[in-house]
Coordinates of C-alpha atoms in Angstrom, one line a residue:
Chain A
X62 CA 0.0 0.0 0.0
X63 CA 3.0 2.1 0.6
X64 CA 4.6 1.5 -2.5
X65 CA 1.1 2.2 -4.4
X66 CA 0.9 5.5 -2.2
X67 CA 4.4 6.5 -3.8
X68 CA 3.7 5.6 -7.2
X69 CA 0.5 7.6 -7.5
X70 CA 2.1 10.3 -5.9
X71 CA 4.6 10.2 -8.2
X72 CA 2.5 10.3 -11.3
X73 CA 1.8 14.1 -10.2
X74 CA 5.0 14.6 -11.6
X75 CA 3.9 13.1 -15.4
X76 CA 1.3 16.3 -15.1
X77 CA 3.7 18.8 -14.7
X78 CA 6.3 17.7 -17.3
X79 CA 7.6 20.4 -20.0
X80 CA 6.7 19.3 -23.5
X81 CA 10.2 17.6 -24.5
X82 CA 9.7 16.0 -21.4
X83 CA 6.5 14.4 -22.5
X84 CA 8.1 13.6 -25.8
X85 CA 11.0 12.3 -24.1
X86 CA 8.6 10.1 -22.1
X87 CA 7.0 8.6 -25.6
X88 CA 10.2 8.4 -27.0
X89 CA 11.9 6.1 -24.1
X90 CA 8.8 3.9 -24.1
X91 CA 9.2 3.1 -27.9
X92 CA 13.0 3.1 -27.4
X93 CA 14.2 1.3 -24.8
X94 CA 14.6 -2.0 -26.7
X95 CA 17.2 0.0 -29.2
X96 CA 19.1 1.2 -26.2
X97 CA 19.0 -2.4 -24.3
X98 CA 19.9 -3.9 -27.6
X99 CA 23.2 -1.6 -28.2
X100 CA 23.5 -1.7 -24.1
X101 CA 23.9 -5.2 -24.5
X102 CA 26.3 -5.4 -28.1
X103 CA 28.8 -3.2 -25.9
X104 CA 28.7 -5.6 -23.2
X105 CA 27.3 -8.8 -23.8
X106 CA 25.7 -8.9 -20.7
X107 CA 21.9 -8.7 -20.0
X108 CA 22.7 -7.5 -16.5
X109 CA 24.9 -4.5 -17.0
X110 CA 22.7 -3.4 -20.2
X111 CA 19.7 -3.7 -18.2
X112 CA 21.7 -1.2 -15.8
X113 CA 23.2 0.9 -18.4
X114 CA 19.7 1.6 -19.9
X115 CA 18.2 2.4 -16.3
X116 CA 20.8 5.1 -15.7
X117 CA 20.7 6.4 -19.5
X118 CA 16.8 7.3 -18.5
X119 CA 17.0 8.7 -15.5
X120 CA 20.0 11.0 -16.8
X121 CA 17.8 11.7 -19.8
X122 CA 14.8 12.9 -17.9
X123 CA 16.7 15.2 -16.0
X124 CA 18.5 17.2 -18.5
X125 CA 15.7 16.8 -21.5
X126 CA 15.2 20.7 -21.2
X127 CA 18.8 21.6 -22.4
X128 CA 18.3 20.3 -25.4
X129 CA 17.1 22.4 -27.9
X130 CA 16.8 20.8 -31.2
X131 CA 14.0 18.0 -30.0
X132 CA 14.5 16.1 -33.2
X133 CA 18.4 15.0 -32.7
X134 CA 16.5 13.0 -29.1
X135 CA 18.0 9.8 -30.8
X136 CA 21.8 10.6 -30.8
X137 CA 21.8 12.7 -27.6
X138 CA 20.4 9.5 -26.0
X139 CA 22.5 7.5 -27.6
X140 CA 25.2 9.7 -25.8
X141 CA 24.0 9.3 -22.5
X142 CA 23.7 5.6 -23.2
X143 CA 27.6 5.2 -23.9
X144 CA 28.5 7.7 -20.9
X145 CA 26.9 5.8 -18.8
X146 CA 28.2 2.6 -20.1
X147 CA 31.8 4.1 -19.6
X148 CA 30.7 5.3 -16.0
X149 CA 29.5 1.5 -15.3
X150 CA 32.5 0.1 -15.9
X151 CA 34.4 2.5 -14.1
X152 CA 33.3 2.1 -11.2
X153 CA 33.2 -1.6 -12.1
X154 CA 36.6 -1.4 -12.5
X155 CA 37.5 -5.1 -10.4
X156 CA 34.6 -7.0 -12.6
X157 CA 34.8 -5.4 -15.6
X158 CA 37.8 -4.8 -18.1
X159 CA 35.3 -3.5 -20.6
X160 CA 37.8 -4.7 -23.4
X161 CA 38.2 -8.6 -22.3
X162 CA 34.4 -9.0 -22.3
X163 CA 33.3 -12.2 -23.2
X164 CA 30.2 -13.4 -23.7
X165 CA 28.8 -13.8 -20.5
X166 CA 25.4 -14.3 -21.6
X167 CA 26.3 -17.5 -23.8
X168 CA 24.2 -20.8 -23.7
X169 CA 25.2 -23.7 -23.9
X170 CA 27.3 -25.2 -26.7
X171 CA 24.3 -27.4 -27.6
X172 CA 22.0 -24.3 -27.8
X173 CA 24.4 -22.6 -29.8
X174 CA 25.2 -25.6 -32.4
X175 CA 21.8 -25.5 -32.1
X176 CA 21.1 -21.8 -32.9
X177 CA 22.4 -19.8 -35.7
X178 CA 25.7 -20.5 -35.5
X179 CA 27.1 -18.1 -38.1
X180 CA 24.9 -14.7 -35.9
X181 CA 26.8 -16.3 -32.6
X182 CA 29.9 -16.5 -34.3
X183 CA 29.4 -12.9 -35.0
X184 CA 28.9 -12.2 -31.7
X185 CA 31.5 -13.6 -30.5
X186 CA 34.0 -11.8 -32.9
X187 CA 32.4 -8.9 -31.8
X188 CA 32.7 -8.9 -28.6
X189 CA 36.5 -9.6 -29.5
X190 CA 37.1 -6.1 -30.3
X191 CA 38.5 -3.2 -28.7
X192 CA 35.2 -1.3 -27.0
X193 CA 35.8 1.8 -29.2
X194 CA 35.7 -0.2 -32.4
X195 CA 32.5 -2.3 -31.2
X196 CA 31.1 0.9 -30.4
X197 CA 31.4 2.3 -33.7
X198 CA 30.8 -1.0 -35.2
X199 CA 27.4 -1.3 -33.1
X200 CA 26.1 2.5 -33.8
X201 CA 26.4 2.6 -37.5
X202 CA 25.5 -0.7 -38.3
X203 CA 22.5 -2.0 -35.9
X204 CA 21.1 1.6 -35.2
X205 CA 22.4 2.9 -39.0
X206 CA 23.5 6.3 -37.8
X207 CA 25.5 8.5 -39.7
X208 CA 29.1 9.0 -39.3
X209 CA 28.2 12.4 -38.1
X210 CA 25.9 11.4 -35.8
X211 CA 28.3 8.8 -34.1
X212 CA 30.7 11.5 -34.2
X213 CA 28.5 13.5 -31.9
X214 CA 27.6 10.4 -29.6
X215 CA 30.8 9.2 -28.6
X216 CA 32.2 12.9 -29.0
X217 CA 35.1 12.1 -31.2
X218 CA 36.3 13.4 -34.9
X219 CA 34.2 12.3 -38.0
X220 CA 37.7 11.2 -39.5
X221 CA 38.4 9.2 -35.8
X222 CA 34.8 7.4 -36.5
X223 CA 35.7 6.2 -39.9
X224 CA 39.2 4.8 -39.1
X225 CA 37.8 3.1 -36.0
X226 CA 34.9 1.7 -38.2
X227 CA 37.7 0.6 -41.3
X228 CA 39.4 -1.0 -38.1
X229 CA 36.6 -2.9 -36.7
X230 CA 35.2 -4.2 -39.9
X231 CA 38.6 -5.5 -40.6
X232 CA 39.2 -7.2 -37.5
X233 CA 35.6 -8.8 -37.9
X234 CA 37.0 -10.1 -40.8
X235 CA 39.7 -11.5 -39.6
X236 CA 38.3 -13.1 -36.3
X237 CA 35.4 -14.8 -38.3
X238 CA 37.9 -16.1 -41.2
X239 CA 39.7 -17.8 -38.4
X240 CA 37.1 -19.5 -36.9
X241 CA 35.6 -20.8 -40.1
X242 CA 39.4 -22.1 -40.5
X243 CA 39.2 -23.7 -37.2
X244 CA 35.8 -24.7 -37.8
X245 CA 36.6 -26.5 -41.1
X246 CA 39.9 -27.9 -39.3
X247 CA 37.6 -28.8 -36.7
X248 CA 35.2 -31.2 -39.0
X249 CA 37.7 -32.9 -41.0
X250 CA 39.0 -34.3 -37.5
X251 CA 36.0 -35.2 -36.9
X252 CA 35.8 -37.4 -39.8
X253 CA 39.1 -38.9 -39.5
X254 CA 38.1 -40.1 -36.1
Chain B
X116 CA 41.7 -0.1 -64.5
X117 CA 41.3 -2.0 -61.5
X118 CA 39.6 0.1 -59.3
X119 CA 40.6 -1.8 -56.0
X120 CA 43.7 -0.2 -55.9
X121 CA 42.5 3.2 -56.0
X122 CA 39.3 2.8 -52.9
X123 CA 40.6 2.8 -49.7
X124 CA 38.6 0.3 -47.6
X125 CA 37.1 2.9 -45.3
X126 CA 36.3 4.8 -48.7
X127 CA 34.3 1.5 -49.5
X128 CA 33.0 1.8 -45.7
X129 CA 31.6 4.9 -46.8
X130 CA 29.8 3.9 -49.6
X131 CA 28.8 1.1 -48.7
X132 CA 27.1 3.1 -45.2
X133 CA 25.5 6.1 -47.3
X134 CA 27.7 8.7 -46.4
X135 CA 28.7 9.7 -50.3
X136 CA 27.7 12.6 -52.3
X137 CA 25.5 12.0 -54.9
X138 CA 28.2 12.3 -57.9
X139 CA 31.0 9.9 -56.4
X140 CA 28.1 7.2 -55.4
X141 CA 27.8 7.4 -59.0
X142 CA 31.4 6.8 -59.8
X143 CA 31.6 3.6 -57.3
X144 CA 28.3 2.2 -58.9
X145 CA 30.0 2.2 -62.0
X146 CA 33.2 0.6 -60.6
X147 CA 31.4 -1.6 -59.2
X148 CA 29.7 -3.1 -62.4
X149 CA 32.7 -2.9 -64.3
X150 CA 35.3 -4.5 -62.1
X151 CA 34.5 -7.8 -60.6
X152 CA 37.6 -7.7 -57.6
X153 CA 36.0 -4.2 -56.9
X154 CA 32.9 -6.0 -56.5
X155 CA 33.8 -8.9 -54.6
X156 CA 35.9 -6.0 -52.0
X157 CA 32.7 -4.3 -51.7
X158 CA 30.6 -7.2 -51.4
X159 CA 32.5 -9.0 -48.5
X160 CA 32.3 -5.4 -46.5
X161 CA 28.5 -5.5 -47.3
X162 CA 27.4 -8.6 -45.8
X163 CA 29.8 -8.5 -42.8
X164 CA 27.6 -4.9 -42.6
X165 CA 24.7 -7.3 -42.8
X166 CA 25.9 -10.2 -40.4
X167 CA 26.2 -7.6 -37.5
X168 CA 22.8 -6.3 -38.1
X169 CA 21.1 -9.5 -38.0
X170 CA 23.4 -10.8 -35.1
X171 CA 21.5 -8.5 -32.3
X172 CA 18.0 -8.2 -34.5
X173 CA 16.9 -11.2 -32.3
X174 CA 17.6 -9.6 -29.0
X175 CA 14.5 -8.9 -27.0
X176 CA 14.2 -6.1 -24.0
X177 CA 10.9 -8.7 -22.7
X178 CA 8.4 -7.8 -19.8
X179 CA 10.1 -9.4 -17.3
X180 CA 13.3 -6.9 -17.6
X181 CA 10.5 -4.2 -18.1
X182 CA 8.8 -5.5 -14.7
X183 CA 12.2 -5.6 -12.9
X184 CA 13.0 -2.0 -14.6
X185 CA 9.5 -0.6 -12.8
X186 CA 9.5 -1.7 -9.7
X187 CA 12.5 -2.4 -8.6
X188 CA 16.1 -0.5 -8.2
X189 CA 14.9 2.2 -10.3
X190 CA 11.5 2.9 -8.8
X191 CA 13.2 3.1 -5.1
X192 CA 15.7 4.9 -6.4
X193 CA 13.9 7.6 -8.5
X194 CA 10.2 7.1 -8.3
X195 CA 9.1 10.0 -9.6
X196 CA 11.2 9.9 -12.4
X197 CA 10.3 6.2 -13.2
X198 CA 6.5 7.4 -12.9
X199 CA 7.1 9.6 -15.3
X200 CA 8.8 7.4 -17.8
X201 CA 6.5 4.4 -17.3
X202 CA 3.0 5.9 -16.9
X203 CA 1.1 3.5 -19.1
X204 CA 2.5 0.6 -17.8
X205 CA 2.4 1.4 -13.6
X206 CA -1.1 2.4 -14.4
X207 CA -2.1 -0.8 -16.0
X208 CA -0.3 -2.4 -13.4
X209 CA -1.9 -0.4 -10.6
X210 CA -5.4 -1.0 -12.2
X211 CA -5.1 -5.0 -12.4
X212 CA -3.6 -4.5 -8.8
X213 CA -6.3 -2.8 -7.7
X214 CA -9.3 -4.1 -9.7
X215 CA -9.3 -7.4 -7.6
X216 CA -13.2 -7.3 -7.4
X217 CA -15.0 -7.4 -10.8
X218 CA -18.1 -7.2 -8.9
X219 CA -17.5 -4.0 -6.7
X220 CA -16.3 -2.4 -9.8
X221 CA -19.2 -3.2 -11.7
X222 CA -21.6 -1.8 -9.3
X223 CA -19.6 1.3 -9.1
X224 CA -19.4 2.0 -12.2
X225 CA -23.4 1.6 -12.1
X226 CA -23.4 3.7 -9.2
X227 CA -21.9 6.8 -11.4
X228 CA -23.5 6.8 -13.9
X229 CA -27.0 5.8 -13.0
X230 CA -27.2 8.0 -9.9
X231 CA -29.0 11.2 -10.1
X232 CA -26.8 14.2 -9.0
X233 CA -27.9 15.9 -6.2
X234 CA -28.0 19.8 -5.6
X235 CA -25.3 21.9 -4.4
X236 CA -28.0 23.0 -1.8
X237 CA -29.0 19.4 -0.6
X238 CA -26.0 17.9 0.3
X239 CA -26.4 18.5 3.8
X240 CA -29.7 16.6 3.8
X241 CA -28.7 14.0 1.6
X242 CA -25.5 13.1 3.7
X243 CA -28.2 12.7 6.9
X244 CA -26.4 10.5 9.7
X245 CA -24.1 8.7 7.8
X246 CA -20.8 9.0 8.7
X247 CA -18.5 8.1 5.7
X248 CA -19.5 9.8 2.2
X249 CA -18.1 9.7 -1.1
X250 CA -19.2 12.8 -3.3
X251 CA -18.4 11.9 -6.9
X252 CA -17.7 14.9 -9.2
X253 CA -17.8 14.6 -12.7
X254 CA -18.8 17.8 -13.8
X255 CA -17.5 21.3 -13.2
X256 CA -19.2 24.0 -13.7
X257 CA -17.7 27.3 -12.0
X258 CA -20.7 29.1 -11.8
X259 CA -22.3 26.6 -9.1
X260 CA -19.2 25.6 -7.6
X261 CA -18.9 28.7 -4.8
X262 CA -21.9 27.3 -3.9
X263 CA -20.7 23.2 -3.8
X264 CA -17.5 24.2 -1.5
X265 CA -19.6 27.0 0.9
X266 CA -22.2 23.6 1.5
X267 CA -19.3 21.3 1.8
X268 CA -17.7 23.4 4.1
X269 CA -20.3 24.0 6.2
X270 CA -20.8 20.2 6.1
X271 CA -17.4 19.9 7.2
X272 CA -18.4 22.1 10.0
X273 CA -21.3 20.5 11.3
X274 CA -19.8 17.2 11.3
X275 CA -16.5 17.5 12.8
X276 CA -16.3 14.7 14.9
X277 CA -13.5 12.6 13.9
X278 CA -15.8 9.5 12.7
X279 CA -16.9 11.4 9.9
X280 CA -15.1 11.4 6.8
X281 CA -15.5 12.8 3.7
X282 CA -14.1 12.1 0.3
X283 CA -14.5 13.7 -2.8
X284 CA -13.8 11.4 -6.1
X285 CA -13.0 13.4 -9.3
X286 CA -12.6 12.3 -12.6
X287 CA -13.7 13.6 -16.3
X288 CA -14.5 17.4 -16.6
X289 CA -14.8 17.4 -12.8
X290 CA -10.8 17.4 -12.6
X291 CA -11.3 21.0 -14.0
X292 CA -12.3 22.4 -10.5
X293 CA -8.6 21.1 -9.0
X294 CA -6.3 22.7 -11.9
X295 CA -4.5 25.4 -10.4
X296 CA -4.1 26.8 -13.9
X297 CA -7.1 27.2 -14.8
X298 CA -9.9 27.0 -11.6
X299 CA -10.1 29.3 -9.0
X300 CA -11.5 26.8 -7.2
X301 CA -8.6 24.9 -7.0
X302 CA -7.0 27.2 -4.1
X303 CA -10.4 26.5 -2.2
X304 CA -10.5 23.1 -2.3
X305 CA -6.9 22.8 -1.3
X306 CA -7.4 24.9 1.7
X307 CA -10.3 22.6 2.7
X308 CA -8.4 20.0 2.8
X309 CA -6.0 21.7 4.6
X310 CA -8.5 22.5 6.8
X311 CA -10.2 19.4 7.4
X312 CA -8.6 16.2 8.2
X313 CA -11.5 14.1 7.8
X314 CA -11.6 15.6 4.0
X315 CA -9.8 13.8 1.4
X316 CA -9.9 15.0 -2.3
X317 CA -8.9 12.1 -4.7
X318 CA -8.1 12.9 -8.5
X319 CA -8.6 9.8 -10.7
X320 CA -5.3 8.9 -12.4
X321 CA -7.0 7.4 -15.8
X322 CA -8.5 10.7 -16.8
X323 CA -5.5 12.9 -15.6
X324 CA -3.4 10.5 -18.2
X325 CA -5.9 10.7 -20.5
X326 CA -6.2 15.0 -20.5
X327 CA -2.1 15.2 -20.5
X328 CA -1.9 13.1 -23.6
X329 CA -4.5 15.2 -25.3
X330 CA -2.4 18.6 -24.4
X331 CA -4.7 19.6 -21.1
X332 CA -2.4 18.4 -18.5
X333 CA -4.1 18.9 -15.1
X334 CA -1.7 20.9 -12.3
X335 CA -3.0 19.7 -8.5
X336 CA -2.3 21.1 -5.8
X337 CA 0.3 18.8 -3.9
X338 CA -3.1 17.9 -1.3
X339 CA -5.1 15.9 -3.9
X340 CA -4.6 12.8 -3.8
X341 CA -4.6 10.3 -6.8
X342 CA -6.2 6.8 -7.4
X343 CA -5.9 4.5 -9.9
X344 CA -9.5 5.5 -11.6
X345 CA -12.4 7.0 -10.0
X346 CA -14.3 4.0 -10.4
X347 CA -12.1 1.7 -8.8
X348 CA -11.8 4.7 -5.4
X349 CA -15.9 4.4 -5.6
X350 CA -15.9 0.6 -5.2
X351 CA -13.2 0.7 -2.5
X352 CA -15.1 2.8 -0.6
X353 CA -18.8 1.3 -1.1
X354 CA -17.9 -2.1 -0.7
X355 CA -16.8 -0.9 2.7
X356 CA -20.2 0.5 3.2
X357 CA -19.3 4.2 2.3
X358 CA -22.6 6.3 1.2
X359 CA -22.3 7.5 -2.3
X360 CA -23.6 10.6 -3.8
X361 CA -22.9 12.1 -6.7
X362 CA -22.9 16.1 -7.5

């Protein structure tokens, strides 16, 4: 009943938001599976996206009237989102070295062989990669912003973007060429045995 | 000429991502038809674009995260905040919390809008001995309503023993009387309540929801209380024998 008391009391507050507020509201309803879903290519971890994503809400509610260009609410979210992931791992420091992340949330090798193998093998290559290239990586091709726009999210030059995309894209390569090898080498024992 | 000597691979990144001008997307089109290593370098680039974008497209952020996003950490932490952000779904929530009992509910809602509103002038009368009233307002009208708080009031008055209690229910147009923006009445009403502690002034969440999203947010003053719907206050309070009447 206490609980109930608060959350009604809180809802007072929905009545007096500004407009961007109210927008902002709409827009983190429809949005919060984008930002769990790059939350979670950054970390590979259900729990710390779920975290990230709180904190990228709260953060945006507060400081939704400095914006003043309403329509760019997609990457200045999407900047919150990766300053709070950075601020996560900070003080995370002794779990997390947010560039040996492995893939925490992996099943089983059955349910894997089992899955799409190719989409975990991906993964897994992604999650290989320095954070600032997966970042990159993540941004332009899951959410398909612009260079300039991931520019202005992770606050870095446009020239900065497209050398750490070139980068990624060809470690991706590289990773998932190796495992097919050792995938391939993988089977043929298999046979001989 | 073979053209992969002369594209850089982040040049191919870039076309391959959109960010060209018109005239060299042109030029790499052409390239691209013509020269079949050129091809196969953009090609590879393409579909590892494509692998990553289908590797998280399965990903789900499902109701049991949502659940745990509501009501736990974040709602202790910054419940007014998380109100905000997750109106609809702490509403519904709070409704099928609430609306345990159909039958009360149904009745209620019978109760409002079958009853026959009474007079600003009768309320005394029509209160008689009972000792726990719920006055259901669903209609404003500022002309009249000097007169509904003066007979309130003096209700208030009459019966200030601390078994009586009072509540009025708003919900519709009747929300109208509490916005400070817009009613003078508002001020009244909240120094009523301050007033009387056997008053209780309960604004009906559903239709405050409903008038923000249309653009005609209601401002209360921090007194009035808010339920879950009006209808689901009135069966609380009848179910427990409450007299109801409607103005």
């Amino acid at each position: 009943m206490v609980t109930e008391t608060k959350i009604l009391n809180s809802i007072k507050n929905l009545l007096m938001l500004s407009p961007n507020q109210r927008k902002l509201c709409k827009r983190l309803e429809e949005g919060r599976g984008r930002l769990f879903r790059m939350a979670y290519a950054w970390s590979h971890n259900k729990d710390i996206a779920d975290e990230v994503v709180q904190e990228t809400m709260i953060k945006a509610m507060r400081s939704v009237d400095s914006i003043k260009n309403v329509e760019a609410l997609d990457s200045w979210l999407f900047r919150i989102l990766s300053n709070c992931f950075y601020d996560l791992c900070r003080k995370r420091r002794d779990e997390i070295d947010i560039d040996e992340i492995t893939l925490l949330d992996r099943e089983t090798p059955e349910s894997v062989h089992l899955q799409n193998e190719m989409l975990e093998s991906v993964k897994s290559a992604i999650a290989c990669l320095p954070i600032k290239h997966r970042q990159v990586l993540t941004l332009i091709d899951i959410e398909s912003f612009s260079y300039a726009q991931v520019a202005s999210i992770l606050d870095v030059p446009q020239g900065t973007v497209m050398s750490r995309l070139n980068r990624a894209r060809q470690s991706l390569k590289k990773i998932l060429n190796e495992s097919e090898k050792n995938h391939n080498n993988k089977a043929i024992l298999k046979v001989i045995k | 000429m073979n053209q992969q000597y002369t594209y850089s691979d982040e040049h191919i990144s870039a076309y391959i991502d959109n960010e060209l001008d018109s005239e060299e997307r042109a030029q790499f089109l052409s390239d691209e038809q013509t020269d079949e290593d050129f091809a196969q370098r953009i090609n590879e680039i393409r579909m590892l674009k494509e692998k990553v974008q289908l590797s998280y497209s399965e990903l789900k952020y499902d109701d049991d995260e949502k659940k745990s996003f509501s009501c736990t950490a974040f709602f202790s932490r910054h419940r007014a905040l998380a109100a905000s952000l997750l109106l609809l779904s702490v509403v519904a929530g709070i409704l099928s919390y609430n609306m345990s009992s159909n039958d009360n509910l149904m009745v209620a809602k019978q109760l409002m809008t079958e009853t026959q509103p009474i007079s600003a002038a009768s309320i005394n009368d029509a209160v008689g001995e009972n000792s726990h009233v719920v006055l259901y307002v669903s209609q404003y009208q500022p002309e009249t309503f000097d007169e509904t708080i003066d007979n309130i009031e003096a209700l208030l008055q009459n019966r200030s023993d601390d078994f009586f209690k009072l509540e009025i229910v708003a919900n519709g147009q009747g929300l109208k009387a509490l916005d400070t923006k817009s009613s003078l009445h508002a001020a009244q009403v909240n120094q009523l309540t301050n007033k009387f502690n056997n008053l209780k002034v309960v604004a009906c969440a559903k239709s405050l929801t409903r008038l923000a999203t249309e653009g005609n947010p209601i401002q209360l003053m921090q007194s009035i209380m808010i339920a879950p719907s009006a209808a689901d206050q009135v069966a609380k309070r009848t179910s427990a024998g409450w007299l109801f009447l409607k103005i």
